[in-house]
XYZ file of C-alpha atoms in Angstrom:
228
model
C 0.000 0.000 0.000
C 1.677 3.497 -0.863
C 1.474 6.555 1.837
C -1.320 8.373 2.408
C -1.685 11.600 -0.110
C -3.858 14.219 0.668
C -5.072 16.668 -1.932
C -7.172 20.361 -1.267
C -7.070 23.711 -2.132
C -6.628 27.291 -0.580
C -6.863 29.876 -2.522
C -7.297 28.909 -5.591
C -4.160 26.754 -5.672
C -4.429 22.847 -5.228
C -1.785 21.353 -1.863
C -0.717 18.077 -2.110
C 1.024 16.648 0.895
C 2.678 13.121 1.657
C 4.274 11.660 4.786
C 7.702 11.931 2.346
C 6.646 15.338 1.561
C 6.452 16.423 4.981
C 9.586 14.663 5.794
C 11.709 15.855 2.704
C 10.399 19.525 2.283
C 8.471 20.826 5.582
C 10.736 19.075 8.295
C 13.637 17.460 7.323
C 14.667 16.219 11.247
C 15.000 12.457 11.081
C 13.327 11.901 14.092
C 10.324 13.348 13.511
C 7.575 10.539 13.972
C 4.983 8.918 11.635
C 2.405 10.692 14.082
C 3.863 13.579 14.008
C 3.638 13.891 10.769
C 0.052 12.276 10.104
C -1.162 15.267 12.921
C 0.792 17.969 10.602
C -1.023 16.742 7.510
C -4.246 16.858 9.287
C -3.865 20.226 10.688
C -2.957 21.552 7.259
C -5.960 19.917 5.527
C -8.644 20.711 7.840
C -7.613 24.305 8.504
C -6.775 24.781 4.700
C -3.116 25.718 5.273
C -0.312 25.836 2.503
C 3.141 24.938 3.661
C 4.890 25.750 1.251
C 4.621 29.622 1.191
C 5.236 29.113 4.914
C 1.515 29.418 6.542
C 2.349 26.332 8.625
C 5.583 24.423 10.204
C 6.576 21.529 12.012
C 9.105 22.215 14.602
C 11.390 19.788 16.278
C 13.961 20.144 18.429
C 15.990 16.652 18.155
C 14.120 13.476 19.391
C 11.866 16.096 21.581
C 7.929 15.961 20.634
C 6.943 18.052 17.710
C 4.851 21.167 17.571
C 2.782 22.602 14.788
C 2.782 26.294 14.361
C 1.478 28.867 11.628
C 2.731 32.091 10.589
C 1.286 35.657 12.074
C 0.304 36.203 8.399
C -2.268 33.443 8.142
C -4.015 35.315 11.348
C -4.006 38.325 10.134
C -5.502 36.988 6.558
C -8.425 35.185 8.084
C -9.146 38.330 9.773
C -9.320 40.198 7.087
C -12.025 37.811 5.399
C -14.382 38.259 8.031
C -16.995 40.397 7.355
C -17.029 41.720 11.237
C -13.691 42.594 11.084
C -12.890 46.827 11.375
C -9.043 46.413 11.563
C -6.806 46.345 14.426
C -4.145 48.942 16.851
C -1.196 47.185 18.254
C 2.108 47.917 20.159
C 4.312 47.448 22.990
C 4.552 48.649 26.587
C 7.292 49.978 27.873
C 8.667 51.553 31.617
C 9.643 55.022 30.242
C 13.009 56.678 31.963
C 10.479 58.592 34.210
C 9.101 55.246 35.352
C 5.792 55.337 33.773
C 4.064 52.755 31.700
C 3.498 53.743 28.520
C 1.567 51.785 25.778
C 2.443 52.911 21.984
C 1.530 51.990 18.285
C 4.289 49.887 16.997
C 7.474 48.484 18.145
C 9.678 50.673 19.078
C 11.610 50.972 22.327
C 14.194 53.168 23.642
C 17.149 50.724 24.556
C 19.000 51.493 27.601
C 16.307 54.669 28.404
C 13.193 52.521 28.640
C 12.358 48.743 29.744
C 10.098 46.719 27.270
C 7.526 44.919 29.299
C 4.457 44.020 26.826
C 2.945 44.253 23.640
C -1.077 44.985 23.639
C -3.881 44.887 20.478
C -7.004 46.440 20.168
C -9.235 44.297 17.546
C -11.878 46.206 16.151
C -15.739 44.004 15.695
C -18.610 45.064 13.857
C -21.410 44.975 16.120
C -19.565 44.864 19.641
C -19.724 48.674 21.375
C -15.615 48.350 22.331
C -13.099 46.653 20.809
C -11.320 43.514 21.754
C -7.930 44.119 24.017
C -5.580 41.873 24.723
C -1.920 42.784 26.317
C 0.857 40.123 27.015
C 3.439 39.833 29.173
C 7.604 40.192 27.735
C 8.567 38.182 30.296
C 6.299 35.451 29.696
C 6.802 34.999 26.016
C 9.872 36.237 25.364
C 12.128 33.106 23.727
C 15.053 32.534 26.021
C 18.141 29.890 25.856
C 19.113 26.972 28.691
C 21.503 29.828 30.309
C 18.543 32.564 30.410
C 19.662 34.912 27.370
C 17.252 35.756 24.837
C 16.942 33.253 21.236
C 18.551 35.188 18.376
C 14.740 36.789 17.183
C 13.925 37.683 20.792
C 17.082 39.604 21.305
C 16.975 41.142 17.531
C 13.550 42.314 17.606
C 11.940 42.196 20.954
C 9.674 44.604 20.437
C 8.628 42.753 16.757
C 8.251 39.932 18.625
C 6.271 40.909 21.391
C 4.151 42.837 19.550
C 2.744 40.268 17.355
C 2.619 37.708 20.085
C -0.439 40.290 21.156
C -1.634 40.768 17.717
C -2.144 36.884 17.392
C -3.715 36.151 20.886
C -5.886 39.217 20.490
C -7.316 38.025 16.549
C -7.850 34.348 17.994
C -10.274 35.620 20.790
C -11.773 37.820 18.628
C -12.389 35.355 15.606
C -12.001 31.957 17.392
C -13.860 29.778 14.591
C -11.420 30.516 12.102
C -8.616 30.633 14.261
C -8.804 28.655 17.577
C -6.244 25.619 17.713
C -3.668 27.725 15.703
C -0.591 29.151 17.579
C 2.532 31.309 16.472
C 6.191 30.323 16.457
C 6.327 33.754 18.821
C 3.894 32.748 21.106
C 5.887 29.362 21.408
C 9.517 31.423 22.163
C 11.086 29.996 19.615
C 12.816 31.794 16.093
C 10.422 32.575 13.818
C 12.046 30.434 10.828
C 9.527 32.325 8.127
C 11.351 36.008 8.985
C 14.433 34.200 9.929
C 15.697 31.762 7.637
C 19.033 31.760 8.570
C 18.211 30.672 12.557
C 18.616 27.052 13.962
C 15.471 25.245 12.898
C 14.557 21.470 13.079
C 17.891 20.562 14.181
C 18.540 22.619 16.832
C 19.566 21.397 20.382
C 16.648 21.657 23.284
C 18.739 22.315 25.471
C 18.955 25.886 24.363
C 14.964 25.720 24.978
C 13.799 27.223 28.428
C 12.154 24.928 30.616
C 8.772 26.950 30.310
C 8.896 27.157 26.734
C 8.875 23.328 26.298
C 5.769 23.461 28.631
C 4.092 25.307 26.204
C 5.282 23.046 23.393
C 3.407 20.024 25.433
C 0.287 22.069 26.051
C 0.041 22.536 22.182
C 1.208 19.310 21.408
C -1.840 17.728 23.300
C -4.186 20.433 22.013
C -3.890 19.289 18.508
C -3.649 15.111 19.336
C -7.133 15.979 21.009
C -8.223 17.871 17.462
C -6.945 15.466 15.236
């Protein structure tokens, strides 16, 4: 009996995705699992993702389990398709040199004068009287290394990072029928691989994974074996 192919479409342009596929093009770690890979294929089908122009990965750090994330991109698309969506405000908080928090548009912070502490999003819905707000925590999310230092996105573009972390947590609770299930390589701490190509990826050590980080990588894990 061959493999299993699966065939769909999104957007107009038809997917097809194999077990060698998956192995060969998406994640090419040779110790990802036959699960693994069945529960990849399955989240791609079923929530109409395309791999290979980066909407979805599957991330493993050596014989560690797997986690499936998707690119901020796909969020913000489905979003956009909604007919309740009015747009969205995001940025980060920061401790000012006065020692006030401030929370701004975008994602800019003033190095050694201020102390990045958040990001936050505003999601605007037709219908609701104000909009959805979410803020997140830097400390919480931020990506971090075995010895405590930041991952090479984290410390290259915190305030990138943290910033979208909100912008994705804020869009799934606003639109969570498109979007629930689905998480963020940011929101997991790890580099995002589809801004930074160049990073460690599938063959990475875990033991430059905080201990907290691979908590969240079980929590997700079990989220989608439950799904699919």
């Amino acid at each position: 009996m061959g493999e299993k192919i699966m065939k769909y479409t999104v957007d107009d342009e038809e997917v097809t995705l194999s077990p060698s596929i998956v192995r060969t093009v998406v994640c090419d770690n040779p110790e990802v699992t036959e699960q693994e890979v069945r529960q990849f294929m399955a989240l791609c089908y079923y929530q109409r993702l395309n791999p290979f122009i980066r909407e979805a990965y599957l991330v493993k750090y050596g014989s560690n389990p797997a986690t499936m994330v998707v690119g901020k991109d796909v969020f913000v698309k489905r979003a956009f398709r909604n007919p309740s969506f009015r747009g969205y405000e995001a940025g980060v908080t920061v401790i000012d040199r006065e020692g006030r928090i401030e929370r701004r548009q975008g994602s800019m912070a003033g190095g050694s004068t201020e102390r990045l502490i958040g990001g936050w999003c505003r999601v605007y819905i037709d219908g609701f009287e104000v909009p959805m707000f979410d803020e997140v925590s830097f400390a919480e999310y931020a990506g971090k290394k075995r010895d405590g230092s930041l991952n090479k996105q984290w410390a290259r573009m915190p305030g990138t990072m943290i910033r979208k972390v909100a912008i994705v947590h804020a869009l799934r609770e606003a639109f969570p029928e498109s979007l629930q299930g689905l998480y963020d390589a940011s929101e997991m701490g790890i580099d995002d691989r589809a801004e930074a190509p160049e990073d460690e990826g599938a063959g990475a050590s875990m033991e430059d994974v905080d201990p907290g980080v691979r908590e969240r990588y079980e929590q997700a894990r079990r989220k989608y074996e439950e799904e699919f």
